[in-house]
mmCIF file of C-alpha atoms (C1' of nucleotides) in Angstrom:
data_model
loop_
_atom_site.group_PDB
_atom_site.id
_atom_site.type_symbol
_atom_site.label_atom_id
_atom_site.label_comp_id
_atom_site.label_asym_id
_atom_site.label_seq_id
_atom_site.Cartn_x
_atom_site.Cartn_y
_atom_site.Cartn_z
ATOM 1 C CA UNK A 19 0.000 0.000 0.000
ATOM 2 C CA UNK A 20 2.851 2.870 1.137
ATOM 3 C CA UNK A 21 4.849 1.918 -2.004
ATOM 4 C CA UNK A 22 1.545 2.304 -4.522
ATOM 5 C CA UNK A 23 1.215 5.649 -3.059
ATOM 6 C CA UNK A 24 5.053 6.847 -3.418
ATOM 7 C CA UNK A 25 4.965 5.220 -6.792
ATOM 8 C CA UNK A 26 1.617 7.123 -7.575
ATOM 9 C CA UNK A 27 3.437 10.332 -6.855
ATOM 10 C CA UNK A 28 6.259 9.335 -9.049
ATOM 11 C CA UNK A 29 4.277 7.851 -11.960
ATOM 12 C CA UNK A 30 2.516 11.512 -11.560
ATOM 13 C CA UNK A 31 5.695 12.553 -12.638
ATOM 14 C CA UNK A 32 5.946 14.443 -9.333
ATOM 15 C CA UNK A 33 9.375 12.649 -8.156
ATOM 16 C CA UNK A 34 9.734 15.936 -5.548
ATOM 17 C CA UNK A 35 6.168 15.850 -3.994
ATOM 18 C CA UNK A 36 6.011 14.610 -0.282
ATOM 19 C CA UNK A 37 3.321 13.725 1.611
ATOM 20 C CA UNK A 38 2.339 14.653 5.610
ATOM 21 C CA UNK A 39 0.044 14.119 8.004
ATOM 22 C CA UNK A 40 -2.919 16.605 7.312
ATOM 23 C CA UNK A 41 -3.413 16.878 11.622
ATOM 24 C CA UNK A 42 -0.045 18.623 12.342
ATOM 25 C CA UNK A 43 2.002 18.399 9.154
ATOM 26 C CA UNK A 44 4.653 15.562 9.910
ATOM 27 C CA UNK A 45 6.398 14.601 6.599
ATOM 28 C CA UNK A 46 6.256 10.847 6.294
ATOM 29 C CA UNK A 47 8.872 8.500 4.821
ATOM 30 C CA UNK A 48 8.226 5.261 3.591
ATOM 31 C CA UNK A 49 9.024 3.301 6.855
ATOM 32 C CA UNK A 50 6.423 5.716 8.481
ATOM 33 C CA UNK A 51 3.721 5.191 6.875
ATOM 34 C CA UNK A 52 3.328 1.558 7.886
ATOM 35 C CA UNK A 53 2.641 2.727 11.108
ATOM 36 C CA UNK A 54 -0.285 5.394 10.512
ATOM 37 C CA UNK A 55 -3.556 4.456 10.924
ATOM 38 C CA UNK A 56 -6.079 3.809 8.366
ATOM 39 C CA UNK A 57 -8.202 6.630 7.070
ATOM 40 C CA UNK A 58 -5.810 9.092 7.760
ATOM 41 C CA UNK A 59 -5.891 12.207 6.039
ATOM 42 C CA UNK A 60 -2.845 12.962 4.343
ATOM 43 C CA UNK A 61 -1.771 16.295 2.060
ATOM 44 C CA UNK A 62 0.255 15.742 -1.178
ATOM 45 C CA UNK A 63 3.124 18.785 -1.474
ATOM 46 C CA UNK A 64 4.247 19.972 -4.305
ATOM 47 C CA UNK A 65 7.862 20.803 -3.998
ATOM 48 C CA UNK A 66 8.441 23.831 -2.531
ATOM 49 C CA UNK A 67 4.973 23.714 -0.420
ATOM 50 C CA UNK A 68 4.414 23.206 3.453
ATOM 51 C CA UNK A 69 1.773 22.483 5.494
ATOM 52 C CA UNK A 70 2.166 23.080 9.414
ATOM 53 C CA UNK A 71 -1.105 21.255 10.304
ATOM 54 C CA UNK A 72 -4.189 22.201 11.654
ATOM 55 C CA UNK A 73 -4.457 21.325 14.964
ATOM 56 C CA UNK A 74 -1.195 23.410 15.786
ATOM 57 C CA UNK A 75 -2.730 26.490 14.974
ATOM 58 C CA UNK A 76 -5.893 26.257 16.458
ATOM 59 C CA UNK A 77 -4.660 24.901 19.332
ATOM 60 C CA UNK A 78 -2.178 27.421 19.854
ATOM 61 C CA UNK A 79 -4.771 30.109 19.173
ATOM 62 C CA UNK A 80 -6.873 28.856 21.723
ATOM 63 C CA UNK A 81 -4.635 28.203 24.039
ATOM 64 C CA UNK A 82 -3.644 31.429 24.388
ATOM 65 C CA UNK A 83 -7.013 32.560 24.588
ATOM 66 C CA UNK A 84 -7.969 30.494 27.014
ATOM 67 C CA UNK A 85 -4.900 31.031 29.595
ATOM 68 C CA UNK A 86 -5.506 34.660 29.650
ATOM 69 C CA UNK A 87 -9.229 34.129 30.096
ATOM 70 C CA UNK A 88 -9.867 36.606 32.851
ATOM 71 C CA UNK A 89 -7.764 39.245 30.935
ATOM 72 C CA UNK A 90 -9.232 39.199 27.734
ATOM 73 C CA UNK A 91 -12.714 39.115 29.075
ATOM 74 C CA UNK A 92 -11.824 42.366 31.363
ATOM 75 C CA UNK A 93 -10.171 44.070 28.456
ATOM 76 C CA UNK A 94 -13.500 42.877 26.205
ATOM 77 C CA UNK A 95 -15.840 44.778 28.494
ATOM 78 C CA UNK A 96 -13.697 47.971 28.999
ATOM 79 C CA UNK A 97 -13.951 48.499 25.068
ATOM 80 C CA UNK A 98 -17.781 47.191 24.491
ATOM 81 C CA UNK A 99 -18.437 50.414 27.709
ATOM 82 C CA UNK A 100 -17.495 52.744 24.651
ATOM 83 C CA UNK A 101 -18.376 50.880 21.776
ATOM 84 C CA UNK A 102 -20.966 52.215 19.603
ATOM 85 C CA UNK A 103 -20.858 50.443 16.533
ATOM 86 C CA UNK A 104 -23.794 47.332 16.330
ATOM 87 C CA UNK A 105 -21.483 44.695 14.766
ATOM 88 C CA UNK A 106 -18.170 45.435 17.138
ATOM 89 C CA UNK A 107 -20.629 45.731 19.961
ATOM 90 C CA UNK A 108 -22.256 42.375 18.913
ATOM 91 C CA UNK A 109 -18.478 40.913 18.725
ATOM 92 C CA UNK A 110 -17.357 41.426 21.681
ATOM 93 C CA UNK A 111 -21.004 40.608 23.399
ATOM 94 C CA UNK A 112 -20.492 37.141 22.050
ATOM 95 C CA UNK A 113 -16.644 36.745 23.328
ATOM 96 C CA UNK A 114 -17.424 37.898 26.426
ATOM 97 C CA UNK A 115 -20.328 35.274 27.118
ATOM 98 C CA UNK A 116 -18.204 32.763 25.175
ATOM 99 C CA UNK A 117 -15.106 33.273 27.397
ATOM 100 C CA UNK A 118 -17.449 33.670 30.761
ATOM 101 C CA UNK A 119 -20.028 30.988 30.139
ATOM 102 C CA UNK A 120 -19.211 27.910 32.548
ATOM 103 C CA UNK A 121 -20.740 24.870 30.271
ATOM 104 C CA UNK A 122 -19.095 21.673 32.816
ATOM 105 C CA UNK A 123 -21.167 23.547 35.731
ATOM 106 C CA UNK A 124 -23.931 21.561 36.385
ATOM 107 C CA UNK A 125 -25.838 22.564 39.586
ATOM 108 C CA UNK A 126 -28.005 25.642 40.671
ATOM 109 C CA UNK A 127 -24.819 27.043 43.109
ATOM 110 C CA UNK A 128 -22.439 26.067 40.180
ATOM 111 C CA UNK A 129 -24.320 28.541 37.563
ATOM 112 C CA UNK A 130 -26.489 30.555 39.102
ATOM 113 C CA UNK A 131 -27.399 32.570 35.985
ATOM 114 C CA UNK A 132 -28.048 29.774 33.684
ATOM 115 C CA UNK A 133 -30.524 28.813 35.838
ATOM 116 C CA UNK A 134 -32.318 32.236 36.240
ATOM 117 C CA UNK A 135 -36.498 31.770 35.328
ATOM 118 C CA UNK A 136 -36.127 28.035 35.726
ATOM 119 C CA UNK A 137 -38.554 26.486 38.380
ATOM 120 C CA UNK A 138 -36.680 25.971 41.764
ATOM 121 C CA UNK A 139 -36.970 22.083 41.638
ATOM 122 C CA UNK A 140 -34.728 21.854 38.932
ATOM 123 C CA UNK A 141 -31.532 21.210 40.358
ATOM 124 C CA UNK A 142 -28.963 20.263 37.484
ATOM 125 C CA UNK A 143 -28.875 21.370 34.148
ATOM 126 C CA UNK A 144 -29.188 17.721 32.886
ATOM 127 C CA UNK A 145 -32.074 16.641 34.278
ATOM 128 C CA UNK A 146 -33.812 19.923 33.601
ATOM 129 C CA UNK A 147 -32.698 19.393 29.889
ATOM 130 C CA UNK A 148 -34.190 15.722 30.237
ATOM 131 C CA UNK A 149 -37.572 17.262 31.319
ATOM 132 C CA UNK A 150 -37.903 20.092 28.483
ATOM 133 C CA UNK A 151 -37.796 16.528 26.641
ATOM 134 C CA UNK A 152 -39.704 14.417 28.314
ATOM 135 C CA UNK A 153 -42.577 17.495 27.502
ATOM 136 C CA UNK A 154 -41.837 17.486 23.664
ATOM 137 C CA UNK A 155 -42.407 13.641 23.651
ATOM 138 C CA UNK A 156 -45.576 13.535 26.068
ATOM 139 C CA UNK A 157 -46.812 16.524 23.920
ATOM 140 C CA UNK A 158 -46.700 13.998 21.089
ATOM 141 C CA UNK A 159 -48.316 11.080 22.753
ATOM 142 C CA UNK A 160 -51.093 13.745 23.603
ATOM 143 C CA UNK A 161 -52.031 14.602 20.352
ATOM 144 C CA UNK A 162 -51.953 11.029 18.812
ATOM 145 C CA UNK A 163 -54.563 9.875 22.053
ATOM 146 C CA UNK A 164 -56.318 13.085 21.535
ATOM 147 C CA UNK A 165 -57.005 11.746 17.375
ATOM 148 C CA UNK A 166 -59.107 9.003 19.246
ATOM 149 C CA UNK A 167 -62.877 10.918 18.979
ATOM 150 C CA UNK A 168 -61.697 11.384 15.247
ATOM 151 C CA UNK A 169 -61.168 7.955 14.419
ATOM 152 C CA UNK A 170 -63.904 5.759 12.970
ATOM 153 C CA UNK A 171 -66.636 5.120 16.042
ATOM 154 C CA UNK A 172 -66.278 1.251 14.874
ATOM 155 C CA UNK A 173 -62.253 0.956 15.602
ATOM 156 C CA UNK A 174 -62.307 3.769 18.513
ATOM 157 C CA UNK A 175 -61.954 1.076 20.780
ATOM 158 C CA UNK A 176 -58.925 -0.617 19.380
ATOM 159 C CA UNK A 177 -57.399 2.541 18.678
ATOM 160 C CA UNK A 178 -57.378 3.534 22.092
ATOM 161 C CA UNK A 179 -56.026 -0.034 23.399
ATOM 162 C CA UNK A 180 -53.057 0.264 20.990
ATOM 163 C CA UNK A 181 -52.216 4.271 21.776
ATOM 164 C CA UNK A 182 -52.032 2.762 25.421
ATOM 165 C CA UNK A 183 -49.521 0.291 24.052
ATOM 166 C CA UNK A 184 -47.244 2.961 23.523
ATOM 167 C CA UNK A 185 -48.389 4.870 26.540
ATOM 168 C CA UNK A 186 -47.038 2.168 28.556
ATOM 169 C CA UNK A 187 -43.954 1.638 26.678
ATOM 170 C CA UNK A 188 -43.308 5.723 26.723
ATOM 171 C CA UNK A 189 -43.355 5.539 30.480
ATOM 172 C CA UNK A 190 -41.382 2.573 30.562
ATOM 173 C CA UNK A 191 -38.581 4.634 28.325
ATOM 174 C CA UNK A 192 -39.210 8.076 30.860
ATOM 175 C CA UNK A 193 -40.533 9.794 27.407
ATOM 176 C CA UNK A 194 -37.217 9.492 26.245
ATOM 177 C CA UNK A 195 -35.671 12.257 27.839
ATOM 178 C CA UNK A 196 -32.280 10.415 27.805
ATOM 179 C CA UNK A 197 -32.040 12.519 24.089
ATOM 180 C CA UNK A 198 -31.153 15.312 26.194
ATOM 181 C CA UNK A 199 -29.371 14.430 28.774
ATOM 182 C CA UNK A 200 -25.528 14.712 28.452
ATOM 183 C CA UNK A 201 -24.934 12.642 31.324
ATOM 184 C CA UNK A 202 -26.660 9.213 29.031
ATOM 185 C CA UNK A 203 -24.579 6.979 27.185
ATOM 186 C CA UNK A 204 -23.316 7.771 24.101
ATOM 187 C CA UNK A 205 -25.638 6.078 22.383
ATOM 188 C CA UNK A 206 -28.608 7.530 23.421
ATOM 189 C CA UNK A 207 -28.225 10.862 23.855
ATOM 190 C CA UNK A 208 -28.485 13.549 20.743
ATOM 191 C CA UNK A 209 -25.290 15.721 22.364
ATOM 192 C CA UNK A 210 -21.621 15.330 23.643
ATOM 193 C CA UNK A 211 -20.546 15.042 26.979
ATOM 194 C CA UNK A 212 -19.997 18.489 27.359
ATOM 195 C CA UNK A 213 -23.756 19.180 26.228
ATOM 196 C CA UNK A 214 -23.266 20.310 22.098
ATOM 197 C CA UNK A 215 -26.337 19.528 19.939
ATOM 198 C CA UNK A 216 -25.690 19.669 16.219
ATOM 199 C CA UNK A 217 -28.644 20.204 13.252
ATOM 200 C CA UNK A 218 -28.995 16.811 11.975
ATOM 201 C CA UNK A 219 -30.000 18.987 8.499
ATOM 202 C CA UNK A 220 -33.518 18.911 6.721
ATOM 203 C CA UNK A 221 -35.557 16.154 6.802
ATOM 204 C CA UNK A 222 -35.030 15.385 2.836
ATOM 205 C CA UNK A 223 -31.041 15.763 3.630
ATOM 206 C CA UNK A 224 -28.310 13.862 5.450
ATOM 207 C CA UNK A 225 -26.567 16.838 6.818
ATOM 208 C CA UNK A 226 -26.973 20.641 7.432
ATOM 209 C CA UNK A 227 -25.250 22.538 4.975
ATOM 210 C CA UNK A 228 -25.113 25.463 7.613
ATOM 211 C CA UNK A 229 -23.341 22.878 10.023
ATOM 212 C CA UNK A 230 -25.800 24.773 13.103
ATOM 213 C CA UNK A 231 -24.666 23.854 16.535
ATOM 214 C CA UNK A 232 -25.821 24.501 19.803
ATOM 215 C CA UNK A 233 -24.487 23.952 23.726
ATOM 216 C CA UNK A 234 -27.866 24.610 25.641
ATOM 217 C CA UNK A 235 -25.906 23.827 29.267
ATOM 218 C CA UNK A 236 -23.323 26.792 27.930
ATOM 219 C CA UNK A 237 -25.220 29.616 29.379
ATOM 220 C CA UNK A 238 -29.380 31.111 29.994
ATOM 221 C CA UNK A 239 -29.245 32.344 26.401
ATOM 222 C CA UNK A 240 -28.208 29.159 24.824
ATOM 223 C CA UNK A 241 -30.897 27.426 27.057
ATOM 224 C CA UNK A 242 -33.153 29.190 25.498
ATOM 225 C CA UNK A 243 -32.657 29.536 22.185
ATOM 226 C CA UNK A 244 -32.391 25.580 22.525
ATOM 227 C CA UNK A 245 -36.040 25.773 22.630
ATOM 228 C CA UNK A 246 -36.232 27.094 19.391
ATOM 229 C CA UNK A 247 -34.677 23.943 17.554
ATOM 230 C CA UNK A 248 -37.149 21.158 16.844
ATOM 231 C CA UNK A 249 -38.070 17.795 17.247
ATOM 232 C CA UNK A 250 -39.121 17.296 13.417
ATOM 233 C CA UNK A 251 -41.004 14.050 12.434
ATOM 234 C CA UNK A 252 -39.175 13.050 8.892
ATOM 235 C CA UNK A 253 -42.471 11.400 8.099
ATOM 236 C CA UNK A 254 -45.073 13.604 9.614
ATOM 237 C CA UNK A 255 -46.610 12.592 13.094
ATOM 238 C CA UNK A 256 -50.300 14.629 11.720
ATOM 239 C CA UNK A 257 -50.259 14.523 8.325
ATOM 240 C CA UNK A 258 -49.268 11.419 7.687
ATOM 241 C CA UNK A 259 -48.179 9.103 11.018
ATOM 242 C CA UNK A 260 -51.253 9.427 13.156
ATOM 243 C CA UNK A 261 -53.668 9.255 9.798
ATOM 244 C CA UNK A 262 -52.295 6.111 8.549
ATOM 245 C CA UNK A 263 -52.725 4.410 11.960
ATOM 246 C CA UNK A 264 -56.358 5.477 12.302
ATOM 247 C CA UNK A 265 -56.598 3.614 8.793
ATOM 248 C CA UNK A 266 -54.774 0.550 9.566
ATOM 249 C CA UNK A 267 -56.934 0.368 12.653
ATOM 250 C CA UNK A 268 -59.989 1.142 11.115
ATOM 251 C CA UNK A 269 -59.136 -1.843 8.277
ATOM 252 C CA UNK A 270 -57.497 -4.093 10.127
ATOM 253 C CA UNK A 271 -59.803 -7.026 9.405
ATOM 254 C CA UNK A 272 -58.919 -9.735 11.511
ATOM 255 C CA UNK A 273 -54.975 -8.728 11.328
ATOM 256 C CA UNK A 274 -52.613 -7.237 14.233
ATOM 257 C CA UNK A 275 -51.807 -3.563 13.680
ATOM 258 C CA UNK A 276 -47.579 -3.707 14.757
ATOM 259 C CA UNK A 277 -47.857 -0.415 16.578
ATOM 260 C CA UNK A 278 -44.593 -1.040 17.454
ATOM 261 C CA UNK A 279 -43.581 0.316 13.802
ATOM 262 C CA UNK A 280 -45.731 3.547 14.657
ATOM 263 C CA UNK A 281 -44.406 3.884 18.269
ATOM 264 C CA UNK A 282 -40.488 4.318 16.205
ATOM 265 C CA UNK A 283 -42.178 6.778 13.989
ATOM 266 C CA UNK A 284 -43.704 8.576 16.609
ATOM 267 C CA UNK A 285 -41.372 8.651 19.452
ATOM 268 C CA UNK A 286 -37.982 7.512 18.099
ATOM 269 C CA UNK A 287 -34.785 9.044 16.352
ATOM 270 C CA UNK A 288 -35.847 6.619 13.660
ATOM 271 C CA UNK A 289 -38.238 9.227 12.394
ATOM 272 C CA UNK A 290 -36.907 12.344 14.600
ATOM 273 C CA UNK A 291 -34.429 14.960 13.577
ATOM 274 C CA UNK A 292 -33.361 17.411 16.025
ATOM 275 C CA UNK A 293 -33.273 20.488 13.825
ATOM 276 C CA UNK A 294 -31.938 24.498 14.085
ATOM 277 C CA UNK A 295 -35.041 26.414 13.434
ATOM 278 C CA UNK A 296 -33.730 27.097 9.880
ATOM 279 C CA UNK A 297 -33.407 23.505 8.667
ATOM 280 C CA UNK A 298 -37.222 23.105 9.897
ATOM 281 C CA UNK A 299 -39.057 22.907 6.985
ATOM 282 C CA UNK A 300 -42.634 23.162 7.645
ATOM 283 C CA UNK A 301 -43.795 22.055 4.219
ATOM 284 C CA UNK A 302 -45.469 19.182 3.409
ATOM 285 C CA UNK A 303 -43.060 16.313 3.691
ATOM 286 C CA UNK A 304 -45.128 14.425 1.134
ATOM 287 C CA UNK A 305 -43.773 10.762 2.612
ATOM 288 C CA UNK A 306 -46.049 7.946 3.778
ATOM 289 C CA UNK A 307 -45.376 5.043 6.102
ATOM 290 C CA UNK A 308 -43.985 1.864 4.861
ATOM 291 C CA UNK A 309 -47.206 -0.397 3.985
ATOM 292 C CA UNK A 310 -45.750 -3.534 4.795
ATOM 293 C CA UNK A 311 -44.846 -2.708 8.359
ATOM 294 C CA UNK A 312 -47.903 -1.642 9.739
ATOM 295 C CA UNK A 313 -49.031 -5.266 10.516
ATOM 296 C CA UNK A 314 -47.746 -7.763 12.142
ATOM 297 C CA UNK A 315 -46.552 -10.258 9.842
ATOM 298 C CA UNK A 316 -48.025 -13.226 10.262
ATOM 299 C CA UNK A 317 -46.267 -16.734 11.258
ATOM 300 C CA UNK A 318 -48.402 -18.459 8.904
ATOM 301 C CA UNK A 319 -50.596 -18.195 6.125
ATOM 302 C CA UNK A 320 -53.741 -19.932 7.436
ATOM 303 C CA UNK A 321 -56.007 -21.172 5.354
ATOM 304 C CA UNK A 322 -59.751 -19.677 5.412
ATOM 305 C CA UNK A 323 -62.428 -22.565 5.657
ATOM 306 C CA UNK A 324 -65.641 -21.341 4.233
ATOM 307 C "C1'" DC B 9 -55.714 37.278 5.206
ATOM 308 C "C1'" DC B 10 -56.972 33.188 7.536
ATOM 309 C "C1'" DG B 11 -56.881 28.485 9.085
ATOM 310 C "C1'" DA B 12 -54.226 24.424 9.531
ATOM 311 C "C1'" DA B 13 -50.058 22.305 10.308
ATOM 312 C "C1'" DG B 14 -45.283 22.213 11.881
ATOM 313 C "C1'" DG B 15 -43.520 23.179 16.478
ATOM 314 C "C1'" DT B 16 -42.374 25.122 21.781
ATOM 315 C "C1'" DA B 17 -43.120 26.952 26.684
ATOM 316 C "C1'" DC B 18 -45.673 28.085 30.684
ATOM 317 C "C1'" DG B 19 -48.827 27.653 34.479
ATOM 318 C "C1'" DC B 20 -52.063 25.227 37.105
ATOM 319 C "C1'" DA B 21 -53.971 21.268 39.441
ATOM 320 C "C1'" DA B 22 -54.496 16.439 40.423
ATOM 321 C "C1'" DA B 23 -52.222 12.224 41.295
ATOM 322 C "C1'" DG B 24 -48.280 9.851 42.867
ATOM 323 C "C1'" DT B 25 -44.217 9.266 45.827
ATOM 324 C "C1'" DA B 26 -40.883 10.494 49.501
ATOM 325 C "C1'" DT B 27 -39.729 12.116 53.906
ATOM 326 C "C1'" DG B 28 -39.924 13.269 58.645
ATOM 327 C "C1'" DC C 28 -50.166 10.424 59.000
ATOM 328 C "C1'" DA C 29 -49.250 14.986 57.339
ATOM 329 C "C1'" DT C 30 -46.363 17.555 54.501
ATOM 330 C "C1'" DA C 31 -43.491 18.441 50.623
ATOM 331 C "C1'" DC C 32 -41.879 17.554 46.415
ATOM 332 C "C1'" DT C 33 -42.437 15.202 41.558
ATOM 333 C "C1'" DT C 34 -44.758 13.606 37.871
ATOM 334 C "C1'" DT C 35 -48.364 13.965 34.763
ATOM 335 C "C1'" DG C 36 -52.096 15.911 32.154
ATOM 336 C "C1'" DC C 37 -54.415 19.714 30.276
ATOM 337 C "C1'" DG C 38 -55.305 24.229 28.563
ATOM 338 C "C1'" DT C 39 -53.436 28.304 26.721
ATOM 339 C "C1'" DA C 40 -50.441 31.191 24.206
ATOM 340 C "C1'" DC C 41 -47.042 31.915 21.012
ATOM 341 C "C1'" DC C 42 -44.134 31.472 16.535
ATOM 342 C "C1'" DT C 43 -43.488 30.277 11.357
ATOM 343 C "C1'" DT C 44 -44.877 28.508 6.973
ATOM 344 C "C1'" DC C 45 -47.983 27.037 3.582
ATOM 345 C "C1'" DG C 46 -51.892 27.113 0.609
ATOM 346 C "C1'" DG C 47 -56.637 28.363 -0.517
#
DNA sequence: CCGAAGGTACGCAAAGTATG
DNA sequence: CATACTTTGCGTACCTTCGG
């Protein structure tokens, strides 16, 4: 493999380039490169060309940012008392509440302000995060029990024993607040250890183009503008979710509706996107539910006598 | 312009669960 | 057992976008 590449660059006719490590710039020779990991990102040089790396900058730029801390935030307010100007005033608003704002805080004494207009019985960040969860998902449970006087008066009845289904199943998850929550696993929460949300991008795309993030437990204005992303159903919970299970109920005819299949639509990240307010699109989705999962498949064809 | 649909938050009260 | 705190459910209010 490390000799196709060196003889790539040669039979390029570009005997001089070199490559390096894209992360900080090391030059590698053969004999290195059977060390690197896979996927690596490397950077071909032309001769003549350098690269230093980018971690080394950054780093270095925000290391010494983040040393003189105090200083620079001190300095930062001295010049905003004076400042006139919208955008510098704007600029330095933003470093000063980026350079102040405690995000590994967690408790009410730790960070006081972030917790300013939040109901006294919260008493971490994370499990007041978990709750403004748990309400998004029990709002959704709500409105699919609340479609029950709209369904058919004949399959009312089974409607309501299935939304109980996942009723139960929603309690037995705690609403899936864990989304939220930075102190979950990996696996189930939406954010990083340190609390950063990213857009997941518009429903009909993989990834947001304006790469929007957010750290809610950063400070009382990122809390709040948290509640501004959405939840957004990929295929829609009233347009097209809750319909298609009044249907299925409603035509069931002797089969088992698998609400299972509408409880991941409903309530899951299968069908959820956590979205910046800009990558919401509130336009029909036009998708529908996959036909062949809303019942459950049966073990066996039996045979109909008659 | 309005209503419907996509969402969110807040406040209140009843029910449930701890705690002394 | 009484009290206090949580959880849950419900109603209301608000925002934006779309489409008739």
């Amino acid at each position: 493999m490390c000799a196709c590449v060196f003889s790539f660059c040669e039979q390029l006719s570009f005997p001089d380039c070199r490559l390096c490590l894209y992360e900080d710039g090391t030059e590698l020779t053969e004999g290195y490169f059977h060390s690197i990991p896979d996927n690596t990102d490397l950077i071909l040089l032309a001769p003549g060309e350098t690269w230093q790396g980018f971690v080394s900058d950054i780093d270095h730029f925000l290391n010494t940012f983040y040393t003189q801390k105090d200083d620079i935030v001190e300095a930062a307010q001295k010049l905003l008392s004076d400042e006139q100007a919208p955008k510098i005033q704007k600029l330095l608003v933003d470093l000063i509440q980026n350079l102040s704002e405690n995000i590994l805080a967690e408790s009410r004494e730790e960070d006081r302000k972030w917790f300013e207009g939040v109901e006294s019985r919260f008493k971490n960040k994370s499990s007041y995060m978990r709750y403004s969860c748990e309400s998004r998902i029990r709002s959704y449970m709500k409105e699919v029990s609340s479609y029950t006087s709209a369904v058919h008066p004949a399959a009312q009845a089974e409607y309501k024993r299935i939304t109980d289904f996942m009723l139960d199943k929603l309690k037995s998850v705690k609403y899936n607040g864990c989304y939220f929550d930075r102190r979950e696993e990996a696996v189930v929460r939406l954010c990083t250890t340190e609390g950063w949300f990213s857009c997941q991008g518009p429903f009909d795309r993989d990834y947001c183009l304006c790469k929007h993030s957010i750290n809610p437990y950063s400070n009382r204005e990122s809390r709040i503008l948290f509640s501004t992303w959405n939840l957004d159903h990929i295929i829609e919970k009233k347009r097209t979710i809750v319909p298609t299970l009044a249907e299925a109920v409603k035509e069931q005819d002797g089969r088992e509706v698998a609400w299972e299949y509408f409880y991941q639509l409903l309530f899951t990240l299968e069908n959820l996107k956590l979205v910046h307010i800009a990558c919401h699109k509130k336009t029909s989705h036009n998708l529908t539910c996959d036909k062949t999962k809303i019942y459950r498949k049966r073990k066996r064809m039996r045979k109909v006598s008659k």
